[in-house]
CSV table of C-alpha atoms and ligand atoms in Angstrom, one decimal:
chain,number,residue,atom,x,y,z
Q,29,MET,CA,13.9,12.4,24.2
Q,30,ASN,CA,14.0,8.6,24.8
Q,31,LYS,CA,13.1,6.4,21.9
Q,32,ILE,CA,10.2,3.9,22.4
Q,33,VAL,CA,10.4,0.2,21.9
Q,34,LEU,CA,7.5,-2.3,22.0
Q,35,ILE,CA,8.3,-5.9,22.6
Q,36,THR,CA,5.7,-8.7,22.3
Q,37,GLY,CA,5.8,-11.7,24.7
Q,38,ALA,CA,8.2,-9.9,27.1
Q,39,SER,CA,7.2,-11.4,30.4
Q,40,GLN,CA,10.0,-13.9,30.5
Q,41,GLY,CA,12.8,-15.5,28.5
Q,42,ILE,CA,14.4,-13.8,25.5
Q,43,GLY,CA,11.7,-11.1,25.4
Q,44,ALA,CA,12.3,-10.0,29.0
Q,45,CYS,CA,16.1,-9.8,28.2
Q,46,ILE,CA,15.4,-7.8,25.1
Q,47,ALA,CA,13.3,-5.4,27.1
Q,48,GLU,CA,16.0,-4.9,29.7
Q,49,THR,CA,18.8,-4.5,27.1
Q,50,PHE,CA,16.8,-1.7,25.4
Q,51,ALA,CA,16.3,-0.1,28.8
Q,52,GLU,CA,20.1,-0.2,29.4
Q,53,LYS,CA,20.5,1.7,26.2
Q,54,GLY,CA,18.0,4.4,27.3
Q,55,TYR,CA,14.8,3.4,25.5
Q,56,ASN,CA,11.4,3.7,27.1
Q,57,VAL,CA,9.9,0.2,27.1
Q,58,ALA,CA,6.4,-1.1,26.4
Q,59,ILE,CA,6.3,-4.7,27.6
Q,60,ASN,CA,3.5,-6.9,26.0
Q,61,CYS,CA,2.2,-9.7,28.2
Q,62,ARG,CA,-0.5,-12.2,27.1
Q,63,SER,CA,-2.7,-11.8,30.2
Q,64,GLN,CA,-2.9,-10.2,33.7
Q,65,ASN,CA,-1.4,-13.4,35.1
Q,66,GLU,CA,1.8,-12.9,33.0
Q,67,VAL,CA,1.9,-9.2,34.1
Q,68,GLU,CA,1.9,-10.3,37.8
Q,69,ASN,CA,4.2,-13.3,37.3
Q,70,GLY,CA,6.9,-11.7,35.1
Q,71,GLY,CA,6.0,-8.5,33.4
Q,72,ASN,CA,5.9,-6.3,36.5
Q,73,SER,CA,9.4,-7.4,37.5
Q,74,VAL,CA,10.7,-6.9,34.0
Q,75,ALA,CA,9.3,-3.4,34.1
Q,76,GLU,CA,10.9,-2.7,37.4
Q,77,ASN,CA,14.3,-3.9,36.1
Q,78,CYS,CA,13.9,-1.6,33.1
Q,79,ARG,CA,13.0,1.4,35.3
Q,80,SER,CA,16.2,0.8,37.4
Q,81,HIS,CA,18.0,2.1,34.3
Q,82,GLY,CA,16.2,5.4,34.6
Q,83,VAL,CA,13.7,4.9,31.7
Q,84,GLU,CA,9.9,4.5,31.7
Q,85,ALA,CA,8.5,1.0,31.3
Q,86,GLU,CA,5.0,-0.3,31.5
Q,87,CYS,CA,3.1,-3.6,30.8
Q,88,PHE,CA,0.4,-3.8,28.1
Q,89,ILE,CA,-1.9,-6.9,27.9
Q,90,ALA,CA,-2.7,-8.5,24.5
Q,91,ASP,CA,-2.9,-11.9,22.9
Q,92,VAL,CA,-0.9,-11.1,19.8
Q,93,SER,CA,-2.5,-13.9,17.8
Q,94,ASN,CA,-5.7,-11.7,17.9
Q,95,PHE,CA,-5.9,-8.9,15.3
Q,96,GLU,CA,-8.2,-6.6,17.3
Q,97,GLN,CA,-6.1,-7.0,20.5
Q,98,CYS,CA,-3.0,-6.0,18.5
Q,99,ALA,CA,-4.8,-2.9,17.2
Q,100,ASN,CA,-5.6,-1.9,20.8
Q,101,LEU,CA,-2.1,-2.7,22.0
Q,102,VAL,CA,-0.5,-0.4,19.3
Q,103,LYS,CA,-3.1,2.3,20.1
Q,104,GLU,CA,-2.5,2.1,23.8
Q,105,VAL,CA,1.3,2.2,23.5
Q,106,ALA,CA,1.2,5.1,21.0
Q,107,GLU,CA,-1.2,7.1,23.3
Q,108,ARG,CA,1.0,6.4,26.4
Q,109,PHE,CA,4.4,7.1,24.9
Q,110,GLY,CA,3.5,9.3,21.8
Q,111,CYS,CA,5.1,7.0,19.2
Q,112,ILE,CA,6.7,3.6,18.5
Q,113,ASP,CA,10.3,3.8,17.2
Q,114,VAL,CA,11.0,0.1,17.4
Q,115,LEU,CA,8.8,-3.0,17.3
Q,116,VAL,CA,10.2,-6.4,18.3
Q,117,ASN,CA,8.0,-9.3,17.4
Q,118,ASN,CA,9.2,-11.9,19.9
Q,119,ALA,CA,6.2,-13.8,21.2
Q,120,GLY,CA,6.3,-17.5,20.3
Q,121,ILE,CA,5.2,-20.9,21.3
Q,122,THR,CA,6.1,-24.5,20.5
Q,123,ARG,CA,3.6,-27.5,20.2
Q,124,ASP,CA,6.0,-30.1,19.0
Q,125,GLY,CA,5.0,-33.5,17.5
Q,126,LEU,CA,5.8,-35.7,14.5
Q,127,LEU,CA,4.0,-34.8,11.2
Q,128,ALA,CA,1.9,-37.9,11.0
Q,129,LEU,CA,0.7,-37.6,14.6
Q,130,MET,CA,0.3,-33.8,14.8
Q,131,LYS,CA,-3.2,-32.6,15.6
Q,132,GLU,CA,-4.7,-29.8,13.5
Q,133,ASP,CA,-4.9,-27.5,16.5
Q,134,GLN,CA,-1.2,-28.0,17.2
Q,135,PHE,CA,-0.4,-26.7,13.7
Q,136,ASP,CA,-3.0,-23.8,13.7
Q,137,SER,CA,-2.1,-22.5,17.2
Q,138,VAL,CA,1.6,-22.2,16.4
Q,139,ILE,CA,1.0,-20.5,13.1
Q,140,ALA,CA,-1.4,-18.1,14.9
Q,141,VAL,CA,1.0,-17.1,17.7
Q,142,ASN,CA,4.3,-17.2,15.8
Q,143,LEU,CA,3.3,-15.9,12.3
Q,144,LYS,CA,-0.1,-14.3,12.2
Q,145,SER,CA,0.9,-12.2,15.2
Q,146,VAL,CA,3.8,-10.7,13.2
Q,147,PHE,CA,1.3,-9.7,10.5
Q,148,ASN,CA,-1.0,-8.3,13.1
Q,149,MET,CA,1.6,-6.2,14.8
Q,150,MET,CA,3.4,-5.0,11.7
Q,151,HIS,CA,0.1,-4.1,10.0
Q,152,HIS,CA,-1.0,-1.8,12.9
Q,153,THR,CA,2.5,-0.4,13.7
Q,154,ALA,CA,3.6,0.2,10.1
Q,155,LYS,CA,0.8,2.9,9.8
Q,156,LEU,CA,2.4,4.9,12.6
Q,157,MET,CA,6.0,4.4,11.3
Q,158,ILE,CA,5.0,5.3,7.7
Q,159,LYS,CA,3.5,8.6,9.0
Q,160,ALA,CA,6.7,9.2,11.0
Q,161,ARG,CA,8.8,8.1,8.0
Q,162,LYS,CA,11.1,6.2,10.3
Q,163,GLY,CA,11.2,3.0,12.4
Q,164,HIS,CA,12.8,-0.3,13.0
Q,165,ILE,CA,11.1,-3.7,13.1
Q,166,VAL,CA,12.9,-6.8,14.3
Q,167,ASN,CA,11.2,-10.2,14.1
Q,168,ILE,CA,12.4,-13.2,16.0
Q,169,ALA,CA,12.6,-16.2,13.7
Q,170,SER,CA,14.6,-19.4,14.3
Q,171,VAL,CA,17.2,-21.6,12.7
Q,172,ALA,CA,14.3,-24.2,12.5
Q,173,GLY,CA,12.6,-21.8,10.0
Q,174,LEU,CA,15.8,-21.9,7.8
Q,175,TYR,CA,16.8,-25.5,8.0
Q,176,GLY,CA,13.8,-27.4,9.4
Q,177,ASN,CA,13.7,-29.6,12.5
Q,178,PRO,CA,12.2,-33.0,13.1
Q,179,GLY,CA,9.1,-32.8,15.3
Q,180,GLN,CA,8.6,-29.1,14.4
Q,181,VAL,CA,6.8,-28.9,11.1
Q,182,ASN,CA,4.4,-26.4,12.6
Q,183,TYR,CA,7.1,-24.3,14.3
Q,184,SER,CA,9.5,-24.4,11.3
Q,185,ALA,CA,6.7,-23.4,8.9
Q,186,SER,CA,5.8,-20.5,11.2
Q,187,LYS,CA,9.4,-19.3,11.4
Q,188,ALA,CA,10.0,-19.7,7.7
Q,189,GLY,CA,6.9,-17.5,7.3
Q,190,VAL,CA,8.4,-14.9,9.6
Q,191,VAL,CA,11.5,-14.8,7.2
Q,192,GLY,CA,9.2,-14.3,4.2
Q,193,ILE,CA,7.1,-11.6,5.8
Q,194,THR,CA,10.3,-9.8,7.0
Q,195,MET,CA,11.7,-9.6,3.5
Q,196,SER,CA,8.4,-8.5,1.8
Q,197,ALA,CA,7.8,-5.9,4.4
Q,198,ALA,CA,11.4,-4.6,4.1
Q,199,LYS,CA,10.9,-4.2,0.3
Q,200,GLU,CA,7.6,-2.3,0.9
Q,201,LEU,CA,8.7,-0.1,3.8
Q,202,GLY,CA,12.3,0.7,2.8
Q,203,ALA,CA,11.2,3.8,0.8
Q,204,ARG,CA,9.6,5.2,3.9
Q,205,GLY,CA,12.8,5.0,6.0
Q,206,ILE,CA,11.7,1.9,7.9
Q,207,THR,CA,14.0,-1.2,8.3
Q,208,VAL,CA,12.7,-4.7,8.8
Q,209,ASN,CA,15.0,-7.5,9.8
Q,210,ALA,CA,14.9,-10.9,11.5
Q,211,VAL,CA,17.1,-12.5,14.1
Q,212,ALA,CA,17.2,-16.3,14.0
Q,213,PRO,CA,18.4,-17.8,17.3
Q,214,GLY,CA,19.7,-21.3,17.5
Q,215,PHE,CA,19.6,-23.1,20.9
Q,216,ILE,CA,19.1,-20.5,23.6
Q,217,GLU,CA,18.8,-21.3,27.4
Q,218,THR,CA,15.2,-20.2,28.3
Q,219,PRO,CA,12.1,-21.8,29.8
Q,220,MET,CA,11.3,-22.9,26.2
Q,221,THR,CA,14.4,-25.1,25.8
Q,222,ALA,CA,14.5,-26.1,29.5
Q,223,ALA,CA,11.3,-28.0,28.7
Q,224,MET,CA,13.1,-30.1,26.1
Q,225,PRO,CA,13.8,-33.8,26.9
Q,226,GLU,CA,17.4,-34.2,28.2
Q,227,LYS,CA,18.5,-36.3,25.1
Q,228,ALA,CA,17.3,-33.7,22.7
Q,229,ARG,CA,19.1,-31.0,24.7
Q,230,GLU,CA,22.3,-33.0,24.6
Q,231,ALA,CA,22.0,-33.6,20.9
Q,232,ALA,CA,21.4,-29.9,20.2
Q,233,LEU,CA,24.4,-28.8,22.3
Q,234,SER,CA,26.8,-31.3,20.8
Q,235,GLY,CA,26.4,-29.8,17.3
Q,236,ILE,CA,27.3,-26.2,18.3
Q,237,ALA,CA,30.7,-24.9,17.3
Q,238,LEU,CA,31.1,-22.7,20.4
Q,239,ARG,CA,30.0,-25.8,22.5
Q,240,ARG,CA,27.4,-24.0,24.6
Q,241,GLY,CA,23.8,-22.9,24.4
Q,242,GLY,CA,23.2,-19.2,23.7
Q,243,LEU,CA,22.1,-16.8,26.3
Q,244,PRO,CA,19.1,-14.5,25.9
Q,245,LYS,CA,21.6,-11.6,26.0
Q,246,ASP,CA,23.3,-13.0,22.9
Q,247,VAL,CA,19.9,-12.6,21.0
Q,248,ALA,CA,19.1,-9.2,22.7
Q,249,ASN,CA,22.4,-7.7,21.6
Q,250,ALA,CA,21.7,-8.7,18.0
Q,251,VAL,CA,18.2,-7.2,18.2
Q,252,THR,CA,19.3,-3.9,19.7
Q,253,PHE,CA,22.0,-3.6,17.0
Q,254,LEU,CA,19.5,-4.1,14.2
Q,255,ALA,CA,17.3,-1.3,15.8
Q,256,SER,CA,20.3,1.1,16.1
Q,257,GLU,CA,21.7,3.9,13.9
Q,258,GLU,CA,24.7,1.7,13.3
Q,259,ALA,CA,22.5,-0.7,11.4
Q,260,SER,CA,20.6,1.9,9.5
Q,261,TYR,CA,21.7,0.5,6.1
Q,262,ILE,CA,20.7,-3.1,6.9
Q,263,THR,CA,17.2,-4.3,6.0
Q,264,GLY,CA,15.5,-7.5,4.9
Q,265,GLN,CA,18.2,-9.6,6.5
Q,266,VAL,CA,18.2,-12.6,8.8
Q,267,LEU,CA,20.9,-12.5,11.4
Q,268,VAL,CA,21.6,-16.0,12.7
Q,269,VAL,CA,22.6,-16.1,16.4
Q,270,ASP,CA,23.4,-19.8,17.0
Q,271,GLY,CA,27.1,-20.1,18.1
Q,272,GLY,CA,27.9,-21.8,14.8
Q,273,MET,CA,25.2,-24.5,15.0
Q,274,ILE,CA,24.2,-24.3,11.3
Q,275,MET,CA,26.9,-23.5,8.7
P,557,NAP,P1,9.4,-18.3,26.2
P,557,NAP,O1,10.4,-18.3,27.4
P,557,NAP,O2,8.4,-19.4,26.2
P,557,NAP,O3,8.8,-16.9,26.0
P,557,NAP,C1,7.8,-16.7,25.0
P,557,NAP,C2,7.0,-15.5,25.4
P,557,NAP,O4,5.9,-15.3,24.5
P,557,NAP,C3,6.3,-15.6,26.8
P,557,NAP,O5,6.4,-14.4,27.5
P,557,NAP,C4,4.9,-15.9,26.4
P,557,NAP,O6,4.0,-15.6,27.4
P,557,NAP,C5,4.7,-15.1,25.2
P,557,NAP,N1,3.6,-15.4,24.4
P,557,NAP,C6,3.2,-16.7,24.0
P,557,NAP,N2,2.0,-16.6,23.4
P,557,NAP,C7,1.6,-15.3,23.4
P,557,NAP,C8,0.5,-14.6,22.9
P,557,NAP,N3,-0.4,-15.2,22.2
P,557,NAP,N4,0.4,-13.2,23.0
P,557,NAP,C9,1.4,-12.6,23.7
P,557,NAP,N5,2.5,-13.2,24.2
P,557,NAP,C10,2.6,-14.5,24.1
P,557,NAP,O7,10.3,-18.5,24.9
P,557,NAP,P2,11.7,-17.9,24.4
P,557,NAP,O8,12.6,-19.0,24.4
P,557,NAP,O9,12.0,-16.7,25.2
P,557,NAP,O10,11.3,-17.5,22.9
P,557,NAP,C11,11.2,-16.1,22.5
P,557,NAP,C12,11.2,-16.1,21.0
P,557,NAP,O11,12.4,-16.7,20.5
P,557,NAP,C13,10.1,-17.0,20.4
P,557,NAP,O12,9.6,-16.4,19.2
P,557,NAP,C14,10.8,-18.3,20.0
P,557,NAP,O13,10.2,-19.0,19.0
P,557,NAP,C15,12.2,-17.7,19.6
P,557,NAP,N6,13.3,-18.7,19.6
P,557,NAP,C16,13.7,-19.2,20.8
P,557,NAP,C17,14.7,-20.1,20.8
P,557,NAP,C18,15.2,-20.8,22.1
P,557,NAP,O14,16.2,-21.6,22.0
P,557,NAP,N7,14.7,-20.5,23.2
P,557,NAP,C19,15.3,-20.5,19.6
P,557,NAP,C20,14.9,-19.9,18.4
P,557,NAP,C21,13.9,-19.0,18.5
P,557,NAP,P3,3.2,-16.7,28.2
P,557,NAP,O15,4.2,-17.0,29.3
P,557,NAP,O16,2.0,-16.1,28.6
P,557,NAP,O17,3.0,-17.9,27.3
């Protein structure tokens, strides 16, 4: 029987690529989208691409910063597919600005979507995985959460939090046969980085040992590895996927 993966924020970018990479490997895929608009303008075609690999795939709407909507999301996916073998917390946003100029809402919204969502989703999914005594959780962090980045105090704080929650959850859930890891991408070519000012893009690319931005597939390959049997003795780790940007 196919395993089931649930990926948050999978209507585009890295999340969409993670969904399609799991489908290539024979997983049935639950694609979380923030709203009906994202289902129609991304999610549906991600689901179609997944199904082209002969697996089942469906979109599920939820704003993952909302605790109750996450409870419903997990319930709906478990009812539809019977269980959740792998959870990938991918949804994320940026609201960049300098510390002294940053509005309270810019800080709060990034913490809510990037960090609180990870608590929401792990809280509800862990109950199912504990019962099943197995499961893999992969959280998408960022090198900004490990080393900081000017203009991103909100984003780097949220991603540092993702690293902390990953390690604590790994220590709690290890005895139940559940692994919890994080992937920390560097500069990946997606709509998120396409929106950066050209100068900032050039500066970021010039500091990468491999001299190119990463592809969503580079991140997806790391995520599927951490969810695989081959990685069954790896937990509480942060796998940096940055082409040698930070060493
Ligand atoms: P992206 O293209 O902007 O995709 C982010 C996804 O998250 C979108 O599908 C977005 O949906 C969804 N999302 C946002 N808020 C949501 C919410 N409240 N509920 C559910 N879904 C929500 O970004 P990306 O570059 O693929 O980033 C994916 C992850 O990788 C993020 O966690 C990001 O922080 C991390 N990351 C990216 C890079 C990079 O270079 N791109 C580097 C390091 C880490 P909407 O379209 O509806 O907003």
